Amino acid sequence: NGEMATLKKPAGFESTDAPVHRIRITLTSRKVKELEKVCEDLINGAKAKRLKYKGPVRMPTKVLRITTRKSPCGEGTN
């Protein structure tokens, strides 16, 4: 009974065995408005071509600074 294992495809159905390309784009900028505009343009382009997409994933923009006291000889100070 090999009939159960075979799957009959409906007429006019062709399998698309095209390779899947996964593309990750990382954009960095201090100007948030321009960055959001570029992201929106990319998403609109993907929507127009009916592509699957995820994102945008926002990265942290705040720069964290730790001040350390250094002496000229290279040793840390108290």
GROMACS .gro file of C-alpha atoms in nm:
model
   78
    1ASN     CA    1   0.000   0.000   0.000
    2GLY     CA    2   0.226   0.277  -0.124
    3GLU     CA    3  -0.077   0.488  -0.212
    4MET     CA    4  -0.103   0.646   0.130
    5ALA     CA    5   0.250   0.786   0.119
    6THR     CA    6   0.209   0.965  -0.213
    7LEU     CA    7   0.061   1.310  -0.209
    8LYS     CA    8  -0.140   1.419  -0.509
    9LYS     CA    9  -0.093   1.784  -0.592
   10PRO     CA   10  -0.385   1.982  -0.730
   11ALA     CA   11  -0.374   2.080  -1.097
   12GLY     CA   12  -0.180   2.400  -1.165
   13PHE     CA   13   0.022   2.370  -0.844
   14GLU     CA   14   0.394   2.395  -0.896
   15SER     CA   15   0.638   2.370  -0.611
   16THR     CA   16   0.870   2.664  -0.576
   17ASP     CA   17   1.199   2.515  -0.470
   18ALA     CA   18   1.377   2.848  -0.496
   19PRO     CA   19   1.652   2.892  -0.238
   20VAL     CA   20   1.560   3.104   0.063
   21HIS     CA   21   1.789   3.402   0.114
   22ARG     CA   22   1.806   3.531   0.468
   23ILE     CA   23   1.934   3.887   0.480
   24ARG     CA   24   2.011   4.078   0.798
   25ILE     CA   25   2.078   4.449   0.772
   26THR     CA   26   2.222   4.643   1.064
   27LEU     CA   27   2.186   5.019   1.036
   28THR     CA   28   2.353   5.253   1.282
   29SER     CA   29   2.300   5.625   1.313
   30ARG     CA   30   2.259   5.894   1.574
   31LYS     CA   31   1.977   6.051   1.372
   32VAL     CA   32   1.670   5.849   1.467
   33LYS     CA   33   1.428   6.013   1.222
   34GLU     CA   34   1.643   5.937   0.917
   35LEU     CA   35   1.701   5.582   1.041
   36GLU     CA   36   1.327   5.523   1.085
   37LYS     CA   37   1.268   5.659   0.733
   38VAL     CA   38   1.519   5.415   0.582
   39CYS     CA   39   1.362   5.126   0.775
   40GLU     CA   40   1.018   5.225   0.651
   41ASP     CA   41   1.145   5.237   0.292
   42LEU     CA   42   1.297   4.889   0.325
   43ILE     CA   43   0.976   4.746   0.472
   44ASN     CA   44   0.763   4.908   0.201
   45GLY     CA   45   0.990   4.758  -0.064
   46ALA     CA   46   0.958   4.413   0.094
   47LYS     CA   47   0.579   4.452   0.113
   48ALA     CA   48   0.562   4.557  -0.253
   49LYS     CA   49   0.746   4.239  -0.356
   50ARG     CA   50   0.541   4.026  -0.114
   51LEU     CA   51   0.846   3.908   0.078
   52LYS     CA   52   0.850   3.782   0.435
   53TYR     CA   53   1.021   4.019   0.673
   54LYS     CA   54   1.075   4.074   1.043
   55GLY     CA   55   1.166   4.390   1.219
   56PRO     CA   56   1.287   4.649   1.265
   57VAL     CA   57   1.449   4.554   1.593
   58ARG     CA   58   1.565   4.865   1.772
   59MET     CA   59   1.905   4.865   1.935
   60PRO     CA   60   1.995   5.068   2.243
   61THR     CA   61   2.109   5.419   2.154
   62LYS     CA   62   2.217   5.547   2.495
   63VAL     CA   63   2.593   5.549   2.549
   64LEU     CA   64   2.681   5.429   2.897
   65ARG     CA   65   3.002   5.575   3.037
   66ILE     CA   66   3.200   5.460   3.338
   67THR     CA   67   3.452   5.713   3.466
   68THR     CA   68   3.774   5.565   3.599
   69ARG     CA   69   4.062   5.746   3.761
   70LYS     CA   70   4.396   5.665   3.606
   71SER     CA   71   4.736   5.782   3.717
   72PRO     CA   72   5.012   5.857   3.462
   73CYS     CA   73   5.213   5.550   3.565
   74GLY     CA   74   4.933   5.316   3.451
   75GLU     CA   75   4.823   5.200   3.795
   76GLY     CA   76   4.471   5.281   3.906
   77THR     CA   77   4.419   5.526   4.191
   78ASN     CA   78   4.199   5.499   4.498
   0.00000   0.00000   0.00000
